[in-house]
Amino acid sequence: METVLSGIRPTGNLHLGNYFGALRNFIDMQNQHNCYFFIADYHSLTTHPTPKDLHGNVRQILVEYLAAGLDPEKSTLYIQSDVPEVVELYLFLNMNAYVGELERCTSFKDKIRQNPQNINAGLLTYPTLMAADILIHRATKVPVGKDQEQHLEMARTFGNRFNRMYGHDYFPEPQAYNFGKELVKIPGLNGSGKMGKSEGEGNAIYLADEPETIRKKVMKAVTDSGPTEAGQKKPEAIENLFQLMKVVSAPETLKHFETLYDNCQIRYGDMKKQLAEDMIAFTTPFRERIKEIAADEAYIAKAAAMGREKARASASQTIKDVREIIGFRAY
Ligand code: TRP
């Protein structure tokens, strides 16, 4: 059994891309491993130092993850700021983190390019905080996308450096976790790229979307004037619609529209209508559960408290050990 850990950025509602990407795999992992999933609200202050409705955003994410199937009994689902031990470890790691190596980090360089007005120390030390998140539970596996590989590498560097400097083999090396299930890339509805909220209004289908909203978005999806030759290769926007249909529709439905396409008899309007209805059928249980949980303050509070308790138990043990290893002694 591995100790798996992942941080979730508090950036808006869950869409189908999130679900078929990491989330579905998180749900599987809970049954096999000792899992820690947390909402990275401290991290959000690096780019939004004066956040609007921080609590509301964190709450919405918690609700949607619970609704999607993360189980607070099986895994430790917590809010980063509920575990102040993370901050203490962050301080210790920062003492041994070199400004040079932090400045060379690709994500830092991107951020200063995008926002030269707000190059704060929190942004520079983002990788140290992320390393603290991982090392605080002595996690061995971290499911990360390509964009987070460098951060994970830095977590290994900081953990190994700590072990070397204080002469203790304390932190295990966290490795990237490769999902057993194939990672399905979910395209957006605007004809190119992947589903995401930064790709423009209407590009993503959210688990909380109402049926009417889904119909509108799908009917507006980009298409073309249709195939003119039998067996013609599909352009990207059309391929995307088929890809979406593949994940939410029955195999026969997909086959039916594939055949129509290959025979040049496809009517995109019909295909979109079907796709919208299948998306509605797929998302409805999620939407209903999101509403149910969002209305149940006691359940949300209970779930958060369970996560906080379990996370703090593990984190405070690490801090106790780390203080001792460094040489602090309580009187
Ligand atoms: N940096 C991650 C992201 O942007 C979020 C994150 C914070 C994280 N701490 C983490 C991910 C620890 C994995 C482990 O997506």
Short mmCIF file of C-alpha atoms and ligand atoms in Angstrom, two decimals:
data_model
loop_
_atom_site.label_atom_id
_atom_site.label_comp_id
_atom_site.label_asym_id
_atom_site.label_seq_id
_atom_site.Cartn_x
_atom_site.Cartn_y
_atom_site.Cartn_z
CA MET A 1 0.00 0.00 0.00
CA GLU A 2 1.27 3.42 -0.97
CA THR A 3 0.67 6.77 0.65
CA VAL A 4 -0.83 8.74 -2.22
CA LEU A 5 -1.27 12.48 -2.06
CA SER A 6 -2.72 15.06 -4.38
CA GLY A 7 -3.47 18.74 -4.12
CA ILE A 8 -6.49 20.22 -5.80
CA ARG A 9 -6.39 23.82 -6.96
CA PRO A 10 -9.48 25.73 -5.85
CA THR A 11 -10.30 27.00 -9.32
CA GLY A 12 -13.96 26.71 -10.06
CA ASN A 13 -16.38 23.94 -10.78
CA LEU A 14 -15.63 20.45 -11.97
CA HIS A 15 -16.09 19.69 -15.64
CA LEU A 16 -16.07 16.45 -17.60
CA GLY A 17 -12.37 16.92 -18.34
CA ASN A 18 -11.56 16.96 -14.61
CA TYR A 19 -13.72 13.94 -14.06
CA PHE A 20 -12.25 11.76 -16.78
CA GLY A 21 -8.76 13.05 -16.02
CA ALA A 22 -7.64 12.78 -12.43
CA LEU A 23 -10.86 12.49 -10.45
CA ARG A 24 -12.13 9.14 -11.71
CA ASN A 25 -8.72 7.70 -10.87
CA PHE A 26 -8.71 9.26 -7.40
CA ILE A 27 -12.00 7.51 -6.73
CA ASP A 28 -10.47 4.15 -7.69
CA MET A 29 -7.31 4.78 -5.68
CA GLN A 30 -9.21 5.26 -2.42
CA ASN A 31 -9.88 1.54 -2.29
CA GLN A 32 -6.27 0.50 -2.71
CA HIS A 33 -4.11 3.07 -1.00
CA ASN A 34 -3.73 5.39 1.93
CA CYS A 35 -4.91 8.53 0.14
CA TYR A 36 -4.63 12.19 1.05
CA PHE A 37 -6.50 14.68 -1.11
CA PHE A 38 -6.52 18.31 -0.14
CA ILE A 39 -7.76 21.63 -1.39
CA ALA A 40 -4.72 23.87 -1.86
CA ASP A 41 -6.11 27.11 -0.48
CA TYR A 42 -2.79 28.40 0.87
CA HIS A 43 -1.37 28.05 -2.62
CA SER A 44 -4.19 30.10 -4.08
CA LEU A 45 -2.88 33.15 -2.18
CA THR A 46 0.30 33.20 -4.28
CA THR A 47 -1.69 34.45 -7.26
CA HIS A 48 -4.72 35.88 -5.41
CA PRO A 49 -3.38 37.45 -2.20
CA THR A 50 -6.71 39.14 -1.42
CA PRO A 51 -9.17 36.49 -2.52
CA LYS A 52 -12.84 37.11 -3.00
CA ASP A 53 -14.95 34.56 -1.17
CA LEU A 54 -12.13 32.17 -0.31
CA HIS A 55 -14.41 30.15 1.94
CA GLY A 56 -17.16 29.89 -0.69
CA ASN A 57 -14.74 28.63 -3.33
CA VAL A 58 -13.20 26.05 -1.05
CA ARG A 59 -16.65 24.90 0.03
CA GLN A 60 -17.85 24.50 -3.56
CA ILE A 61 -14.85 22.31 -4.43
CA LEU A 62 -15.32 20.23 -1.34
CA VAL A 63 -19.00 19.74 -2.20
CA GLU A 64 -18.25 18.73 -5.78
CA TYR A 65 -15.49 16.30 -4.88
CA LEU A 66 -17.70 14.68 -2.28
CA ALA A 67 -20.54 14.53 -4.81
CA ALA A 68 -18.29 12.99 -7.43
CA GLY A 69 -17.35 10.15 -5.10
CA LEU A 70 -14.37 11.03 -2.94
CA ASP A 71 -15.19 9.29 0.29
CA PRO A 72 -14.15 11.00 3.53
CA GLU A 73 -14.21 7.62 5.30
CA LYS A 74 -11.87 5.93 2.85
CA SER A 75 -9.46 8.74 2.14
CA THR A 76 -8.27 11.80 3.99
CA LEU A 77 -10.00 14.65 2.21
CA TYR A 78 -8.98 17.93 3.80
CA ILE A 79 -8.46 21.62 3.41
CA GLN A 80 -4.80 22.65 3.39
CA SER A 81 -5.32 25.62 5.71
CA ASP A 82 -6.86 23.30 8.31
CA VAL A 83 -3.42 21.78 8.78
CA PRO A 84 -1.06 24.51 10.01
CA GLU A 85 1.69 21.91 10.53
CA VAL A 86 2.25 22.25 6.78
CA VAL A 87 3.37 25.83 7.33
CA GLU A 88 5.94 24.82 9.89
CA LEU A 89 7.44 22.25 7.57
CA TYR A 90 7.38 24.86 4.79
CA LEU A 91 9.50 27.11 7.02
CA PHE A 92 12.02 24.37 7.73
CA LEU A 93 12.30 23.45 4.06
CA ASN A 94 12.66 27.09 3.05
CA MET A 95 15.76 27.39 5.23
CA ASN A 96 17.44 24.89 2.93
CA ALA A 97 15.90 25.93 -0.38
CA TYR A 98 18.17 28.04 -2.58
CA VAL A 99 16.80 31.15 -4.21
CA GLY A 100 18.61 30.18 -7.39
CA GLU A 101 16.87 26.84 -7.76
CA LEU A 102 13.49 28.42 -6.99
CA GLU A 103 14.05 31.14 -9.57
CA ARG A 104 14.90 28.58 -12.22
CA CYS A 105 11.54 26.85 -11.79
CA THR A 106 9.53 27.00 -15.02
CA SER A 107 6.22 27.77 -13.32
CA PHE A 108 7.80 30.73 -11.50
CA LYS A 109 9.25 32.10 -14.73
CA ASP A 110 5.83 31.76 -16.40
CA LYS A 111 4.12 33.54 -13.53
CA ILE A 112 6.49 36.51 -13.51
CA ARG A 113 6.06 36.85 -17.25
CA GLN A 114 2.27 36.79 -16.93
CA ASN A 115 2.06 39.05 -13.92
CA PRO A 116 5.16 41.21 -13.34
CA GLN A 117 3.22 43.33 -10.79
CA ASN A 118 2.91 40.50 -8.28
CA ILE A 119 6.19 38.64 -7.89
CA ASN A 120 5.81 37.81 -4.22
CA ALA A 121 7.93 35.52 -2.09
CA GLY A 122 5.05 33.06 -1.83
CA LEU A 123 5.16 32.62 -5.57
CA LEU A 124 8.91 32.04 -5.47
CA THR A 125 8.52 29.44 -2.73
CA TYR A 126 5.46 27.76 -4.24
CA PRO A 127 7.54 24.59 -4.80
CA THR A 128 8.63 24.55 -1.16
CA LEU A 129 5.02 24.71 0.00
CA MET A 130 4.11 21.95 -2.40
CA ALA A 131 7.04 19.87 -1.12
CA ALA A 132 5.78 20.47 2.44
CA ASP A 133 2.31 19.23 1.38
CA ILE A 134 3.84 16.02 0.12
CA LEU A 135 6.48 15.43 2.78
CA ILE A 136 4.18 16.23 5.72
CA HIS A 137 2.49 12.84 5.17
CA ARG A 138 5.67 11.22 3.90
CA ALA A 139 3.79 10.42 0.71
CA THR A 140 5.34 7.95 -1.71
CA LYS A 141 3.13 8.53 -4.75
CA VAL A 142 1.86 11.77 -6.21
CA PRO A 143 -0.45 11.70 -9.23
CA VAL A 144 0.66 14.68 -11.27
CA GLY A 145 0.26 16.00 -14.76
CA LYS A 146 3.19 17.03 -16.95
CA ASP A 147 3.04 20.60 -15.66
CA GLN A 148 3.75 19.47 -12.09
CA GLU A 149 6.69 17.14 -12.74
CA GLN A 150 9.29 19.77 -12.01
CA HIS A 151 7.60 20.58 -8.69
CA LEU A 152 7.63 16.93 -7.76
CA GLU A 153 11.30 16.73 -8.64
CA MET A 154 11.91 19.66 -6.29
CA ALA A 155 10.01 17.90 -3.51
CA ARG A 156 12.41 14.98 -3.93
CA THR A 157 15.36 17.38 -3.85
CA PHE A 158 14.14 19.09 -0.67
CA GLY A 159 13.34 15.80 1.07
CA ASN A 160 16.68 14.27 0.18
CA ARG A 161 18.49 17.43 1.19
CA PHE A 162 16.78 17.38 4.57
CA ASN A 163 17.77 13.75 5.07
CA ARG A 164 21.37 14.49 4.13
CA MET A 165 21.75 17.71 6.11
CA TYR A 166 20.42 16.27 9.34
CA GLY A 167 21.81 12.80 8.82
CA HIS A 168 18.47 11.00 9.01
CA ASP A 169 16.85 8.87 6.38
CA TYR A 170 13.44 10.30 7.23
CA PHE A 171 11.55 11.37 4.11
CA PRO A 172 10.84 8.77 1.44
CA GLU A 173 11.23 9.90 -2.18
CA PRO A 174 7.83 10.78 -3.63
CA GLN A 175 7.35 9.38 -7.13
CA ALA A 176 4.85 10.24 -9.84
CA TYR A 177 1.85 7.97 -9.77
CA ASN A 178 0.83 6.52 -13.08
CA PHE A 179 -2.84 5.83 -13.21
CA GLY A 180 -3.78 2.29 -14.05
CA LYS A 181 -6.72 3.49 -16.09
CA GLU A 182 -5.95 5.09 -19.39
CA LEU A 183 -5.98 8.88 -19.16
CA VAL A 184 -8.80 10.02 -21.39
CA LYS A 185 -8.24 13.42 -22.89
CA ILE A 186 -11.53 15.26 -23.05
CA PRO A 187 -11.71 17.88 -25.78
CA GLY A 188 -13.68 21.09 -25.44
CA LEU A 189 -16.64 22.17 -27.54
CA ASN A 190 -14.99 25.03 -29.41
CA GLY A 191 -13.26 22.85 -31.97
CA SER A 192 -9.76 22.63 -30.59
CA GLY A 193 -7.79 21.88 -27.47
CA LYS A 194 -8.92 20.27 -24.30
CA MET A 195 -11.89 20.99 -22.11
CA GLY A 196 -11.14 23.76 -19.68
CA LYS A 197 -12.69 26.84 -18.22
CA SER A 198 -9.89 29.06 -19.46
CA GLU A 199 -10.75 28.06 -23.05
CA GLY A 200 -13.73 30.38 -23.19
CA GLU A 201 -17.38 30.40 -22.30
CA GLY A 202 -19.27 27.33 -23.44
CA ASN A 203 -16.19 25.17 -24.00
CA ALA A 204 -16.65 23.01 -20.93
CA ILE A 205 -19.54 20.93 -19.63
CA TYR A 206 -19.68 21.15 -15.85
CA LEU A 207 -20.98 18.36 -13.63
CA ALA A 208 -23.33 20.94 -12.08
CA ASP A 209 -24.69 22.25 -15.42
CA GLU A 210 -28.47 22.22 -15.84
CA PRO A 211 -29.84 20.19 -18.78
CA GLU A 212 -30.83 23.34 -20.66
CA THR A 213 -27.31 24.74 -20.34
CA ILE A 214 -25.82 21.50 -21.64
CA ARG A 215 -28.18 21.50 -24.63
CA LYS A 216 -27.26 25.08 -25.47
CA LYS A 217 -23.52 24.48 -25.20
CA VAL A 218 -23.58 21.29 -27.25
CA MET A 219 -25.78 22.76 -29.99
CA LYS A 220 -23.26 25.61 -30.32
CA ALA A 221 -20.27 23.28 -30.64
CA VAL A 222 -18.12 23.94 -33.69
CA THR A 223 -18.73 21.69 -36.73
CA ASP A 224 -18.16 21.95 -40.48
CA SER A 225 -20.19 21.47 -43.67
CA GLY A 226 -19.85 17.69 -43.46
CA PRO A 227 -17.89 14.94 -45.21
CA THR A 228 -17.97 14.74 -48.99
CA GLU A 229 -16.17 11.43 -49.55
CA ALA A 230 -16.78 8.02 -48.02
CA GLY A 231 -14.39 7.17 -45.18
CA GLN A 232 -12.98 10.69 -45.04
CA LYS A 233 -10.71 11.60 -42.13
CA LYS A 234 -12.43 13.78 -39.54
CA PRO A 235 -11.20 17.29 -38.91
CA GLU A 236 -10.36 18.12 -35.28
CA ALA A 237 -13.67 19.74 -34.28
CA ILE A 238 -15.62 16.73 -35.56
CA GLU A 239 -13.21 14.23 -34.07
CA ASN A 240 -13.78 16.01 -30.74
CA LEU A 241 -17.54 15.48 -30.88
CA PHE A 242 -17.00 11.78 -31.52
CA GLN A 243 -14.51 11.62 -28.68
CA LEU A 244 -17.06 13.18 -26.32
CA MET A 245 -19.70 10.78 -27.54
CA LYS A 246 -17.34 7.92 -26.85
CA VAL A 247 -17.19 8.75 -23.16
CA VAL A 248 -20.86 9.48 -22.46
CA SER A 249 -22.88 7.52 -25.03
CA ALA A 250 -23.60 3.84 -25.60
CA PRO A 251 -21.22 2.06 -28.03
CA GLU A 252 -24.11 1.46 -30.47
CA THR A 253 -24.91 5.15 -30.55
CA LEU A 254 -21.31 6.00 -31.32
CA LYS A 255 -21.21 3.32 -34.01
CA HIS A 256 -24.43 4.62 -35.55
CA PHE A 257 -23.02 8.13 -36.03
CA GLU A 258 -19.62 6.80 -37.16
CA THR A 259 -21.38 4.90 -39.91
CA LEU A 260 -23.43 7.92 -40.94
CA TYR A 261 -20.24 9.98 -41.08
CA ASP A 262 -18.45 7.40 -43.17
CA ASN A 263 -21.39 7.31 -45.60
CA CYS A 264 -21.54 11.10 -45.76
CA GLN A 265 -25.07 10.99 -44.37
CA ILE A 266 -24.41 12.54 -41.04
CA ARG A 267 -26.50 15.44 -39.77
CA TYR A 268 -24.57 17.16 -37.04
CA GLY A 269 -27.76 18.59 -35.54
CA ASP A 270 -29.01 15.06 -34.85
CA MET A 271 -25.68 13.97 -33.47
CA LYS A 272 -25.49 16.96 -31.14
CA LYS A 273 -29.02 16.39 -29.88
CA GLN A 274 -28.10 12.84 -29.00
CA LEU A 275 -24.79 13.88 -27.47
CA ALA A 276 -26.50 16.51 -25.32
CA GLU A 277 -29.06 14.01 -24.02
CA ASP A 278 -26.34 11.48 -23.21
CA MET A 279 -24.31 14.13 -21.42
CA ILE A 280 -27.38 15.10 -19.43
CA ALA A 281 -27.96 11.48 -18.48
CA PHE A 282 -24.33 11.15 -17.45
CA THR A 283 -24.13 14.36 -15.41
CA THR A 284 -27.59 14.27 -13.78
CA PRO A 285 -26.66 12.02 -10.84
CA PHE A 286 -23.67 14.30 -10.15
CA ARG A 287 -25.77 17.46 -10.38
CA GLU A 288 -28.38 16.05 -8.04
CA ARG A 289 -25.79 14.93 -5.54
CA ILE A 290 -24.02 18.31 -5.69
CA LYS A 291 -27.31 20.05 -4.85
CA GLU A 292 -28.06 17.61 -2.07
CA ILE A 293 -24.66 18.01 -0.42
CA ALA A 294 -24.54 21.78 -0.95
CA ALA A 295 -27.76 22.04 1.08
CA ASP A 296 -26.42 19.87 3.89
CA GLU A 297 -24.19 22.12 5.95
CA ALA A 298 -23.84 19.54 8.70
CA TYR A 299 -22.56 16.90 6.32
CA ILE A 300 -20.01 19.27 4.77
CA ALA A 301 -18.78 20.31 8.20
CA LYS A 302 -18.54 16.70 9.29
CA ALA A 303 -16.59 15.69 6.20
CA ALA A 304 -14.19 18.62 6.63
CA ALA A 305 -13.69 17.80 10.31
CA MET A 306 -12.95 14.16 9.53
CA GLY A 307 -10.34 15.20 7.00
CA ARG A 308 -8.82 17.77 9.31
CA GLU A 309 -8.52 15.28 12.15
CA LYS A 310 -6.87 12.56 10.08
CA ALA A 311 -4.56 14.97 8.28
CA ARG A 312 -3.46 16.65 11.49
CA ALA A 313 -2.77 13.33 13.18
CA SER A 314 -0.36 12.40 10.41
CA ALA A 315 1.10 15.91 10.05
CA SER A 316 1.74 16.46 13.74
CA GLN A 317 3.65 13.19 13.98
CA THR A 318 5.91 14.35 11.14
CA ILE A 319 6.45 17.74 12.76
CA LYS A 320 7.28 16.10 16.07
CA ASP A 321 9.88 13.90 14.35
CA VAL A 322 11.28 16.75 12.27
CA ARG A 323 11.72 19.05 15.27
CA GLU A 324 13.58 16.34 17.04
CA ILE A 325 15.78 15.57 14.03
CA ILE A 326 16.69 19.25 13.60
CA GLY A 327 17.47 19.54 17.28
CA PHE A 328 14.62 21.47 18.87
CA ARG A 329 13.84 20.32 22.36
CA ALA A 330 10.80 21.36 24.34
CA TYR A 331 11.29 22.36 27.97
N1 TRP B 1 0.51 22.64 -7.75
C1 TRP B 1 -0.60 21.77 -7.94
C2 TRP B 1 -1.41 22.26 -9.16
O1 TRP B 1 -1.26 23.39 -9.56
C3 TRP B 1 -1.51 21.72 -6.73
C4 TRP B 1 -0.77 21.18 -5.56
C5 TRP B 1 -0.41 21.87 -4.44
C6 TRP B 1 -0.29 19.84 -5.42
N2 TRP B 1 0.24 21.05 -3.60
C7 TRP B 1 0.35 19.81 -4.15
C8 TRP B 1 -0.35 18.70 -6.22
C9 TRP B 1 0.94 18.63 -3.68
C10 TRP B 1 0.25 17.54 -5.75
C11 TRP B 1 0.89 17.51 -4.49
O2 TRP B 1 -2.19 21.51 -9.69
#
